[in-house]
mmCIF file with all atom_site columns, N, CA and C in Angstrom:
data_model
loop_
_atom_site.group_PDB
_atom_site.id
_atom_site.type_symbol
_atom_site.label_atom_id
_atom_site.label_alt_id
_atom_site.label_comp_id
_atom_site.label_asym_id
_atom_site.label_entity_id
_atom_site.label_seq_id
_atom_site.pdbx_PDB_ins_code
_atom_site.Cartn_x
_atom_site.Cartn_y
_atom_site.Cartn_z
_atom_site.occupancy
_atom_site.B_iso_or_equiv
_atom_site.pdbx_formal_charge
_atom_site.auth_seq_id
_atom_site.auth_comp_id
_atom_site.auth_asym_id
_atom_site.auth_atom_id
_atom_site.pdbx_PDB_model_num
ATOM 1   N N  . MET A 1 1  ? 46.387  10.314  -4.254  1.00 0.00 ? 175 MET A N  1
ATOM 2   C CA . MET A 1 1  ? 44.987  9.956   -4.293  1.00 0.00 ? 175 MET A CA 1
ATOM 3   C C  . MET A 1 1  ? 44.176  11.043  -3.584  1.00 0.00 ? 175 MET A C  1
ATOM 4   N N  . THR A 1 2  ? 43.268  11.663  -4.315  1.00 0.00 ? 176 THR A N  1
ATOM 5   C CA . THR A 1 2  ? 42.440  12.700  -3.722  1.00 0.00 ? 176 THR A CA 1
ATOM 6   C C  . THR A 1 2  ? 41.134  12.104  -3.228  1.00 0.00 ? 176 THR A C  1
ATOM 7   N N  . GLY A 1 3  ? 40.388  12.878  -2.478  1.00 0.00 ? 177 GLY A N  1
ATOM 8   C CA . GLY A 1 3  ? 39.135  12.401  -1.917  1.00 0.00 ? 177 GLY A CA 1
ATOM 9   C C  . GLY A 1 3  ? 38.073  12.097  -2.961  1.00 0.00 ? 177 GLY A C  1
ATOM 10  N N  . ARG A 1 4  ? 38.165  12.748  -4.093  1.00 0.00 ? 178 ARG A N  1
ATOM 11  C CA . ARG A 1 4  ? 37.155  12.544  -5.135  1.00 0.00 ? 178 ARG A CA 1
ATOM 12  C C  . ARG A 1 4  ? 37.283  11.181  -5.801  1.00 0.00 ? 178 ARG A C  1
ATOM 13  N N  . GLU A 1 5  ? 38.455  10.640  -5.869  1.00 0.00 ? 179 GLU A N  1
ATOM 14  C CA . GLU A 1 5  ? 38.680  9.408   -6.612  1.00 0.00 ? 179 GLU A CA 1
ATOM 15  C C  . GLU A 1 5  ? 38.271  8.167   -5.827  1.00 0.00 ? 179 GLU A C  1
ATOM 16  N N  . GLY A 1 6  ? 38.166  8.278   -4.523  1.00 0.00 ? 180 GLY A N  1
ATOM 17  C CA . GLY A 1 6  ? 37.869  7.101   -3.729  1.00 0.00 ? 180 GLY A CA 1
ATOM 18  C C  . GLY A 1 6  ? 36.403  6.701   -3.811  1.00 0.00 ? 180 GLY A C  1
ATOM 19  N N  . GLY A 1 7  ? 36.130  5.437   -3.598  1.00 0.00 ? 181 GLY A N  1
ATOM 20  C CA . GLY A 1 7  ? 34.754  4.961   -3.559  1.00 0.00 ? 181 GLY A CA 1
ATOM 21  C C  . GLY A 1 7  ? 34.213  4.590   -4.926  1.00 0.00 ? 181 GLY A C  1
ATOM 22  N N  . LYS A 1 8  ? 32.973  4.144   -4.926  1.00 0.00 ? 182 LYS A N  1
ATOM 23  C CA . LYS A 1 8  ? 32.336  3.693   -6.151  1.00 0.00 ? 182 LYS A CA 1
ATOM 24  C C  . LYS A 1 8  ? 31.800  4.903   -6.928  1.00 0.00 ? 182 LYS A C  1
ATOM 25  N N  . LYS A 1 9  ? 32.017  4.923   -8.228  1.00 0.00 ? 183 LYS A N  1
ATOM 26  C CA . LYS A 1 9  ? 31.537  6.024   -9.046  1.00 0.00 ? 183 LYS A CA 1
ATOM 27  C C  . LYS A 1 9  ? 30.084  5.765   -9.425  1.00 0.00 ? 183 LYS A C  1
ATOM 28  N N  . LYS A 1 10 ? 29.278  6.829   -9.374  1.00 0.00 ? 184 LYS A N  1
ATOM 29  C CA . LYS A 1 10 ? 27.855  6.710   -9.682  1.00 0.00 ? 184 LYS A CA 1
ATOM 30  C C  . LYS A 1 10 ? 27.594  7.271   -11.073 1.00 0.00 ? 184 LYS A C  1
ATOM 31  N N  . PRO A 1 11 ? 26.614  6.731   -11.765 1.00 0.00 ? 185 PRO A N  1
ATOM 32  C CA . PRO A 1 11 ? 26.264  7.306   -13.070 1.00 0.00 ? 185 PRO A CA 1
ATOM 33  C C  . PRO A 1 11 ? 25.621  8.678   -12.882 1.00 0.00 ? 185 PRO A C  1
ATOM 34  N N  . LEU A 1 12 ? 25.760  9.523   -13.886 1.00 0.00 ? 186 LEU A N  1
ATOM 35  C CA . LEU A 1 12 ? 25.226  10.872  -13.772 1.00 0.00 ? 186 LEU A CA 1
ATOM 36  C C  . LEU A 1 12 ? 23.703  10.878  -13.792 1.00 0.00 ? 186 LEU A C  1
ATOM 37  N N  . LYS A 1 13 ? 23.094  10.064  -14.652 1.00 0.00 ? 187 LYS A N  1
ATOM 38  C CA . LYS A 1 13 ? 21.642  10.021  -14.749 1.00 0.00 ? 187 LYS A CA 1
ATOM 39  C C  . LYS A 1 13 ? 21.159  8.591   -14.549 1.00 0.00 ? 187 LYS A C  1
ATOM 40  N N  . ALA A 1 14 ? 20.001  8.470   -13.927 1.00 0.00 ? 188 ALA A N  1
ATOM 41  C CA . ALA A 1 14 ? 19.400  7.145   -13.774 1.00 0.00 ? 188 ALA A CA 1
ATOM 42  C C  . ALA A 1 14 ? 18.797  6.731   -15.109 1.00 0.00 ? 188 ALA A C  1
ATOM 43  N N  . PRO A 1 15 ? 18.812  5.450   -15.416 1.00 0.00 ? 189 PRO A N  1
ATOM 44  C CA . PRO A 1 15 ? 18.206  5.004   -16.675 1.00 0.00 ? 189 PRO A CA 1
ATOM 45  C C  . PRO A 1 15 ? 16.703  5.244   -16.658 1.00 0.00 ? 189 PRO A C  1
ATOM 46  N N  . LYS A 1 16 ? 16.144  5.551   -17.825 1.00 0.00 ? 190 LYS A N  1
ATOM 47  C CA . LYS A 1 16 ? 14.711  5.831   -17.901 1.00 0.00 ? 190 LYS A CA 1
ATOM 48  C C  . LYS A 1 16 ? 13.926  4.559   -17.661 1.00 0.00 ? 190 LYS A C  1
ATOM 49  N N  . LYS A 1 17 ? 12.825  4.698   -16.911 1.00 0.00 ? 191 LYS A N  1
ATOM 50  C CA . LYS A 1 17 ? 11.986  3.549   -16.627 1.00 0.00 ? 191 LYS A CA 1
ATOM 51  C C  . LYS A 1 17 ? 11.058  3.299   -17.796 1.00 0.00 ? 191 LYS A C  1
ATOM 52  N N  . LYS A 1 18 ? 10.775  2.028   -18.006 1.00 0.00 ? 192 LYS A N  1
ATOM 53  C CA . LYS A 1 18 ? 9.865   1.646   -19.072 1.00 0.00 ? 192 LYS A CA 1
ATOM 54  C C  . LYS A 1 18 ? 8.436   1.960   -18.638 1.00 0.00 ? 192 LYS A C  1
ATOM 55  N N  . ASN A 1 19 ? 7.630   2.470   -19.546 1.00 0.00 ? 193 ASN A N  1
ATOM 56  C CA . ASN A 1 19 ? 6.250   2.814   -19.235 1.00 0.00 ? 193 ASN A CA 1
ATOM 57  C C  . ASN A 1 19 ? 5.453   1.523   -19.030 1.00 0.00 ? 193 ASN A C  1
ATOM 58  N N  . ALA A 1 20 ? 4.938   1.315   -17.822 1.00 0.00 ? 194 ALA A N  1
ATOM 59  C CA . ALA A 1 20 ? 4.247   0.070   -17.488 1.00 0.00 ? 194 ALA A CA 1
ATOM 60  C C  . ALA A 1 20 ? 2.874   0.004   -18.139 1.00 0.00 ? 194 ALA A C  1
ATOM 61  N N  . ASN A 1 21 ? 2.245   1.139   -18.389 1.00 0.00 ? 195 ASN A N  1
ATOM 62  C CA . ASN A 1 21 ? 0.900   1.138   -18.945 1.00 0.00 ? 195 ASN A CA 1
ATOM 63  C C  . ASN A 1 21 ? 0.877   0.917   -20.455 1.00 0.00 ? 195 ASN A C  1
ATOM 64  N N  . ALA A 1 22 ? 2.023   0.870   -21.103 1.00 0.00 ? 196 ALA A N  1
ATOM 65  C CA . ALA A 1 22 ? 2.066   0.731   -22.549 1.00 0.00 ? 196 ALA A CA 1
ATOM 66  C C  . ALA A 1 22 ? 1.619   -0.663  -23.004 1.00 0.00 ? 196 ALA A C  1
ATOM 67  N N  . ASP A 1 23 ? 1.940   -1.717  -22.240 1.00 0.00 ? 197 ASP A N  1
ATOM 68  C CA . ASP A 1 23 ? 1.626   -3.080  -22.675 1.00 0.00 ? 197 ASP A CA 1
ATOM 69  C C  . ASP A 1 23 ? 0.388   -3.659  -21.990 1.00 0.00 ? 197 ASP A C  1
ATOM 70  N N  . VAL A 1 24 ? -0.385  -2.870  -21.273 1.00 0.00 ? 198 VAL A N  1
ATOM 71  C CA . VAL A 1 24 ? -1.510  -3.390  -20.516 1.00 0.00 ? 198 VAL A CA 1
ATOM 72  C C  . VAL A 1 24 ? -2.727  -3.517  -21.427 1.00 0.00 ? 198 VAL A C  1
ATOM 73  N N  . ASP A 1 25 ? -3.316  -4.737  -21.461 1.00 0.00 ? 199 ASP A N  1
ATOM 74  C CA . ASP A 1 25 ? -4.508  -4.916  -22.282 1.00 0.00 ? 199 ASP A CA 1
ATOM 75  C C  . ASP A 1 25 ? -5.769  -4.767  -21.429 1.00 0.00 ? 199 ASP A C  1
ATOM 76  N N  . GLU A 1 26 ? -6.921  -4.955  -22.031 1.00 0.00 ? 200 GLU A N  1
ATOM 77  C CA . GLU A 1 26 ? -8.195  -4.719  -21.352 1.00 0.00 ? 200 GLU A CA 1
ATOM 78  C C  . GLU A 1 26 ? -8.404  -5.647  -20.165 1.00 0.00 ? 200 GLU A C  1
ATOM 79  N N  . ASP A 1 27 ? -7.960  -6.905  -20.273 1.00 0.00 ? 201 ASP A N  1
ATOM 80  C CA . ASP A 1 27 ? -8.129  -7.855  -19.167 1.00 0.00 ? 201 ASP A CA 1
ATOM 81  C C  . ASP A 1 27 ? -7.337  -7.418  -17.946 1.00 0.00 ? 201 ASP A C  1
ATOM 82  N N  . ASP A 1 28 ? -6.115  -6.948  -18.182 1.00 0.00 ? 202 ASP A N  1
ATOM 83  C CA . ASP A 1 28 ? -5.288  -6.476  -17.070 1.00 0.00 ? 202 ASP A CA 1
ATOM 84  C C  . ASP A 1 28 ? -5.893  -5.237  -16.426 1.00 0.00 ? 202 ASP A C  1
ATOM 85  N N  . LYS A 1 29 ? -6.445  -4.339  -17.235 1.00 0.00 ? 203 LYS A N  1
ATOM 86  C CA . LYS A 1 29 ? -7.068  -3.134  -16.697 1.00 0.00 ? 203 LYS A CA 1
ATOM 87  C C  . LYS A 1 29 ? -8.267  -3.500  -15.831 1.00 0.00 ? 203 LYS A C  1
ATOM 88  N N  . ALA A 1 30 ? -9.071  -4.460  -16.301 1.00 0.00 ? 204 ALA A N  1
ATOM 89  C CA . ALA A 1 30 ? -10.242 -4.886  -15.539 1.00 0.00 ? 204 ALA A CA 1
ATOM 90  C C  . ALA A 1 30 ? -9.819  -5.533  -14.229 1.00 0.00 ? 204 ALA A C  1
ATOM 91  N N  . PHE A 1 31 ? -8.768  -6.332  -14.265 1.00 0.00 ? 205 PHE A N  1
ATOM 92  C CA . PHE A 1 31 ? -8.267  -6.994  -13.056 1.00 0.00 ? 205 PHE A CA 1
ATOM 93  C C  . PHE A 1 31 ? -7.757  -5.974  -12.053 1.00 0.00 ? 205 PHE A C  1
ATOM 94  N N  . GLN A 1 32 ? -7.020  -4.984  -12.524 1.00 0.00 ? 206 GLN A N  1
ATOM 95  C CA . GLN A 1 32 ? -6.496  -3.952  -11.632 1.00 0.00 ? 206 GLN A CA 1
ATOM 96  C C  . GLN A 1 32 ? -7.635  -3.138  -11.026 1.00 0.00 ? 206 GLN A C  1
ATOM 97  N N  . GLN A 1 33 ? -8.664  -2.838  -11.819 1.00 0.00 ? 207 GLN A N  1
ATOM 98  C CA . GLN A 1 33 ? -9.802  -2.086  -11.306 1.00 0.00 ? 207 GLN A CA 1
ATOM 99  C C  . GLN A 1 33 ? -10.525 -2.894  -10.232 1.00 0.00 ? 207 GLN A C  1
ATOM 100 N N  . LYS A 1 34 ? -10.654 -4.191  -10.456 1.00 0.00 ? 208 LYS A N  1
ATOM 101 C CA . LYS A 1 34 ? -11.316 -5.069  -9.485  1.00 0.00 ? 208 LYS A CA 1
ATOM 102 C C  . LYS A 1 34 ? -10.534 -5.101  -8.176  1.00 0.00 ? 208 LYS A C  1
ATOM 103 N N  . GLN A 1 35 ? -9.224  -5.160  -8.265  1.00 0.00 ? 209 GLN A N  1
ATOM 104 C CA . GLN A 1 35 ? -8.399  -5.191  -7.055  1.00 0.00 ? 209 GLN A CA 1
ATOM 105 C C  . GLN A 1 35 ? -8.496  -3.867  -6.303  1.00 0.00 ? 209 GLN A C  1
ATOM 106 N N  . LYS A 1 36 ? -8.552  -2.751  -7.008  1.00 0.00 ? 210 LYS A N  1
ATOM 107 C CA . LYS A 1 36 ? -8.694  -1.451  -6.350  1.00 0.00 ? 210 LYS A CA 1
ATOM 108 C C  . LYS A 1 36 ? -10.016 -1.374  -5.598  1.00 0.00 ? 210 LYS A C  1
ATOM 109 N N  . GLU A 1 37 ? -11.083 -1.902  -6.209  1.00 0.00 ? 211 GLU A N  1
ATOM 110 C CA . GLU A 1 37 ? -12.392 -1.910  -5.553  1.00 0.00 ? 211 GLU A CA 1
ATOM 111 C C  . GLU A 1 37 ? -12.353 -2.753  -4.278  1.00 0.00 ? 211 GLU A C  1
ATOM 112 N N  . GLU A 1 38 ? -11.703 -3.908  -4.358  1.00 0.00 ? 212 GLU A N  1
ATOM 113 C CA . GLU A 1 38 ? -11.601 -4.778  -3.181  1.00 0.00 ? 212 GLU A CA 1
ATOM 114 C C  . GLU A 1 38 ? -10.813 -4.109  -2.071  1.00 0.00 ? 212 GLU A C  1
ATOM 115 N N  . GLN A 1 39 ? -9.726  -3.437  -2.412  1.00 0.00 ? 213 GLN A N  1
ATOM 116 C CA . GLN A 1 39 ? -8.915  -2.735  -1.416  1.00 0.00 ? 213 GLN A CA 1
ATOM 117 C C  . GLN A 1 39 ? -9.738  -1.631  -0.758  1.00 0.00 ? 213 GLN A C  1
ATOM 118 N N  . ARG A 1 40 ? -10.535 -0.911  -1.550  1.00 0.00 ? 214 ARG A N  1
ATOM 119 C CA . ARG A 1 40 ? -11.355 0.163   -1.016  1.00 0.00 ? 214 ARG A CA 1
ATOM 120 C C  . ARG A 1 40 ? -12.418 -0.384  -0.067  1.00 0.00 ? 214 ARG A C  1
ATOM 121 N N  . LYS A 1 41 ? -13.034 -1.508  -0.437  1.00 0.00 ? 215 LYS A N  1
ATOM 122 C CA . LYS A 1 41 ? -14.046 -2.125  0.428   1.00 0.00 ? 215 LYS A CA 1
ATOM 123 C C  . LYS A 1 41 ? -13.437 -2.603  1.734   1.00 0.00 ? 215 LYS A C  1
ATOM 124 N N  . LEU A 1 42 ? -12.250 -3.202  1.663   1.00 0.00 ? 216 LEU A N  1
ATOM 125 C CA . LEU A 1 42 ? -11.568 -3.663  2.878   1.00 0.00 ? 216 LEU A CA 1
ATOM 126 C C  . LEU A 1 42 ? -11.246 -2.490  3.793   1.00 0.00 ? 216 LEU A C  1
ATOM 127 N N  . LYS A 1 43 ? -10.803 -1.387  3.206   1.00 0.00 ? 217 LYS A N  1
ATOM 128 C CA . LYS A 1 43 ? -10.469 -0.220  4.013   1.00 0.00 ? 217 LYS A CA 1
ATOM 129 C C  . LYS A 1 43 ? -11.718 0.326   4.702   1.00 0.00 ? 217 LYS A C  1
ATOM 130 N N  . GLU A 1 44 ? -12.837 0.355   3.977   1.00 0.00 ? 218 GLU A N  1
ATOM 131 C CA . GLU A 1 44 ? -14.078 0.834   4.574   1.00 0.00 ? 218 GLU A CA 1
ATOM 132 C C  . GLU A 1 44 ? -14.504 -0.063  5.735   1.00 0.00 ? 218 GLU A C  1
ATOM 133 N N  . LEU A 1 45 ? -14.387 -1.366  5.562   1.00 0.00 ? 219 LEU A N  1
ATOM 134 C CA . LEU A 1 45 ? -14.756 -2.294  6.631   1.00 0.00 ? 219 LEU A CA 1
ATOM 135 C C  . LEU A 1 45 ? -13.859 -2.120  7.850   1.00 0.00 ? 219 LEU A C  1
ATOM 136 N N  . LYS A 1 46 ? -12.573 -1.898  7.612   1.00 0.00 ? 220 LYS A N  1
ATOM 137 C CA . LYS A 1 46 ? -11.645 -1.684  8.724   1.00 0.00 ? 220 LYS A CA 1
ATOM 138 C C  . LYS A 1 46 ? -11.982 -0.402  9.474   1.00 0.00 ? 220 LYS A C  1
ATOM 139 N N  . ASP A 1 47 ? -12.347 0.637   8.732   1.00 0.00 ? 221 ASP A N  1
ATOM 140 C CA . ASP A 1 47 ? -12.715 1.905   9.372   1.00 0.00 ? 221 ASP A CA 1
ATOM 141 C C  . ASP A 1 47 ? -13.973 1.739   10.217  1.00 0.00 ? 221 ASP A C  1
ATOM 142 N N  . LYS A 1 48 ? -14.945 1.015   9.700   1.00 0.00 ? 222 LYS A N  1
ATOM 143 C CA . LYS A 1 48 ? -16.174 0.784   10.453  1.00 0.00 ? 222 LYS A CA 1
ATOM 144 C C  . LYS A 1 48 ? -15.887 -0.025  11.715  1.00 0.00 ? 222 LYS A C  1
ATOM 145 N N  . ALA A 1 49 ? -15.010 -1.014  11.613  1.00 0.00 ? 223 ALA A N  1
ATOM 146 C CA . ALA A 1 49 ? -14.672 -1.844  12.767  1.00 0.00 ? 223 ALA A CA 1
ATOM 147 C C  . ALA A 1 49 ? -13.933 -1.030  13.823  1.00 0.00 ? 223 ALA A C  1
ATOM 148 N N  . ALA A 1 50 ? -13.093 -0.095  13.392  1.00 0.00 ? 224 ALA A N  1
ATOM 149 C CA . ALA A 1 50 ? -12.339 0.721   14.340  1.00 0.00 ? 224 ALA A CA 1
ATOM 150 C C  . ALA A 1 50 ? -13.262 1.681   15.093  1.00 0.00 ? 224 ALA A C  1
ATOM 151 N N  . LYS A 1 51 ? -14.326 2.156   14.442  1.00 0.00 ? 225 LYS A N  1
ATOM 152 C CA . LYS A 1 51 ? -15.242 3.086   15.077  1.00 0.00 ? 225 LYS A CA 1
ATOM 153 C C  . LYS A 1 51 ? -16.150 2.391   16.089  1.00 0.00 ? 225 LYS A C  1
ATOM 154 N N  . GLY A 1 52 ? -16.365 1.103   15.927  1.00 0.00 ? 226 GLY A N  1
ATOM 155 C CA . GLY A 1 52 ? -17.301 0.373   16.759  1.00 0.00 ? 226 GLY A CA 1
ATOM 156 C C  . GLY A 1 52 ? -16.848 0.192   18.189  1.00 0.00 ? 226 GLY A C  1
ATOM 157 N N  . GLY A 1 53 ? -15.583 0.323   18.466  1.00 0.00 ? 227 GLY A N  1
ATOM 158 C CA . GLY A 1 53 ? -15.077 0.131   19.817  1.00 0.00 ? 227 GLY A CA 1
ATOM 159 C C  . GLY A 1 53 ? -14.648 -1.308  20.035  1.00 0.00 ? 227 GLY A C  1
ATOM 160 N N  . PRO A 1 54 ? -14.425 -1.680  21.285  1.00 0.00 ? 228 PRO A N  1
ATOM 161 C CA . PRO A 1 54 ? -13.961 -3.036  21.561  1.00 0.00 ? 228 PRO A CA 1
ATOM 162 C C  . PRO A 1 54 ? -15.062 -4.060  21.299  1.00 0.00 ? 228 PRO A C  1
ATOM 163 N N  . LEU A 1 55 ? -14.669 -5.216  20.772  1.00 0.00 ? 229 LEU A N  1
ATOM 164 C CA . LEU A 1 55 ? -15.646 -6.262  20.465  1.00 0.00 ? 229 LEU A CA 1
ATOM 165 C C  . LEU A 1 55 ? -16.000 -7.068  21.712  1.00 0.00 ? 229 LEU A C  1
ATOM 166 N N  . VAL A 1 56 ? -15.034 -7.251  22.601  1.00 0.00 ? 230 VAL A N  1
ATOM 167 C CA . VAL A 1 56 ? -15.251 -8.036  23.810  1.00 0.00 ? 230 VAL A CA 1
ATOM 168 C C  . VAL A 1 56 ? -15.271 -7.090  25.003  1.00 0.00 ? 230 VAL A C  1
ATOM 169 N N  . SER A 1 57 ? -16.290 -7.220  25.854  1.00 0.00 ? 231 SER A N  1
ATOM 170 C CA . SER A 1 57 ? -16.399 -6.296  26.982  1.00 0.00 ? 231 SER A CA 1
ATOM 171 C C  . SER A 1 57 ? -15.453 -6.661  28.117  1.00 0.00 ? 231 SER A C  1
ATOM 172 N N  . GLY A 1 58 ? -15.045 -7.888  28.234  1.00 0.00 ? 232 GLY A N  1
ATOM 173 C CA . GLY A 1 58 ? -14.066 -8.250  29.251  1.00 0.00 ? 232 GLY A CA 1
ATOM 174 C C  . GLY A 1 58 ? -14.661 -8.998  30.434  1.00 0.00 ? 232 GLY A C  1
ATOM 175 N N  . GLY A 1 59 ? -15.937 -9.297  30.429  1.00 0.00 ? 233 GLY A N  1
ATOM 176 C CA . GLY A 1 59 ? -16.528 -10.087 31.504  1.00 0.00 ? 233 GLY A CA 1
ATOM 177 C C  . GLY A 1 59 ? -16.939 -9.230  32.682  1.00 0.00 ? 233 GLY A C  1
ATOM 178 N N  . ILE A 1 60 ? -16.646 -9.707  33.914  1.00 0.00 ? 234 ILE A N  1
ATOM 179 C CA . ILE A 1 60 ? -17.053 -9.033  35.138  1.00 0.00 ? 234 ILE A CA 1
ATOM 180 C C  . ILE A 1 60 ? -16.168 -7.807  35.376  1.00 0.00 ? 234 ILE A C  1
ATOM 181 N N  . LYS A 1 61 ? -16.805 -6.679  35.630  1.00 0.00 ? 235 LYS A N  1
ATOM 182 C CA . LYS A 1 61 ? -16.055 -5.453  35.891  1.00 0.00 ? 235 LYS A CA 1
ATOM 183 C C  . LYS A 1 61 ? -15.917 -5.277  37.398  1.00 0.00 ? 235 LYS A C  1
ATOM 184 N N  . LYS A 1 62 ? -14.739 -4.882  37.819  1.00 0.00 ? 236 LYS A N  1
ATOM 185 C CA . LYS A 1 62 ? -14.482 -4.646  39.235  1.00 0.00 ? 236 LYS A CA 1
ATOM 186 C C  . LYS A 1 62 ? -14.615 -3.171  39.543  1.00 0.00 ? 236 LYS A C  1
ATOM 187 N N  . SER A 1 63 ? -15.149 -2.861  40.675  1.00 0.00 ? 237 SER A N  1
ATOM 188 C CA . SER A 1 63 ? -15.397 -1.466  41.022  1.00 0.00 ? 237 SER A CA 1
ATOM 189 C C  . SER A 1 63 ? -14.162 -0.755  41.555  1.00 0.00 ? 237 SER A C  1
ATOM 190 N N  . GLY A 1 64 ? -13.224 -1.469  42.086  1.00 0.00 ? 238 GLY A N  1
ATOM 191 C CA . GLY A 1 64 ? -12.041 -0.841  42.642  1.00 0.00 ? 238 GLY A CA 1
ATOM 192 C C  . GLY A 1 64 ? -12.121 -0.671  44.146  1.00 0.00 ? 238 GLY A C  1
ATOM 193 N N  . LYS A 1 65 ? -13.302 -0.802  44.733  1.00 0.00 ? 239 LYS A N  1
ATOM 194 C CA . LYS A 1 65 ? -13.447 -0.678  46.190  1.00 0.00 ? 239 LYS A CA 1
ATOM 195 C C  . LYS A 1 65 ? -13.124 -2.022  46.830  1.00 0.00 ? 239 LYS A C  1
ATOM 196 N N  . LYS A 1 66 ? -12.662 -1.953  48.092  1.00 0.00 ? 240 LYS A N  1
ATOM 197 C CA . LYS A 1 66 ? -12.362 -3.193  48.810  1.00 0.00 ? 240 LYS A CA 1
ATOM 198 C C  . LYS A 1 66 ? -13.055 -3.246  50.104  1.00 0.00 ? 240 LYS A C  1
#
């Protein structure tokens, strides 16, 4: 038994993937476009929220002196 024979044999080429856009009708395209717009709007809102800084100031601030 040589080292080449051991283990699971793999196929030489991966099977070709089916083209997903071939069966998509107009309703599906509109739905996908709507979802992309929503994702873009959510990302913009998240970016704006991140730039704004902390939402809660934390109440009374201590000076550190005693």
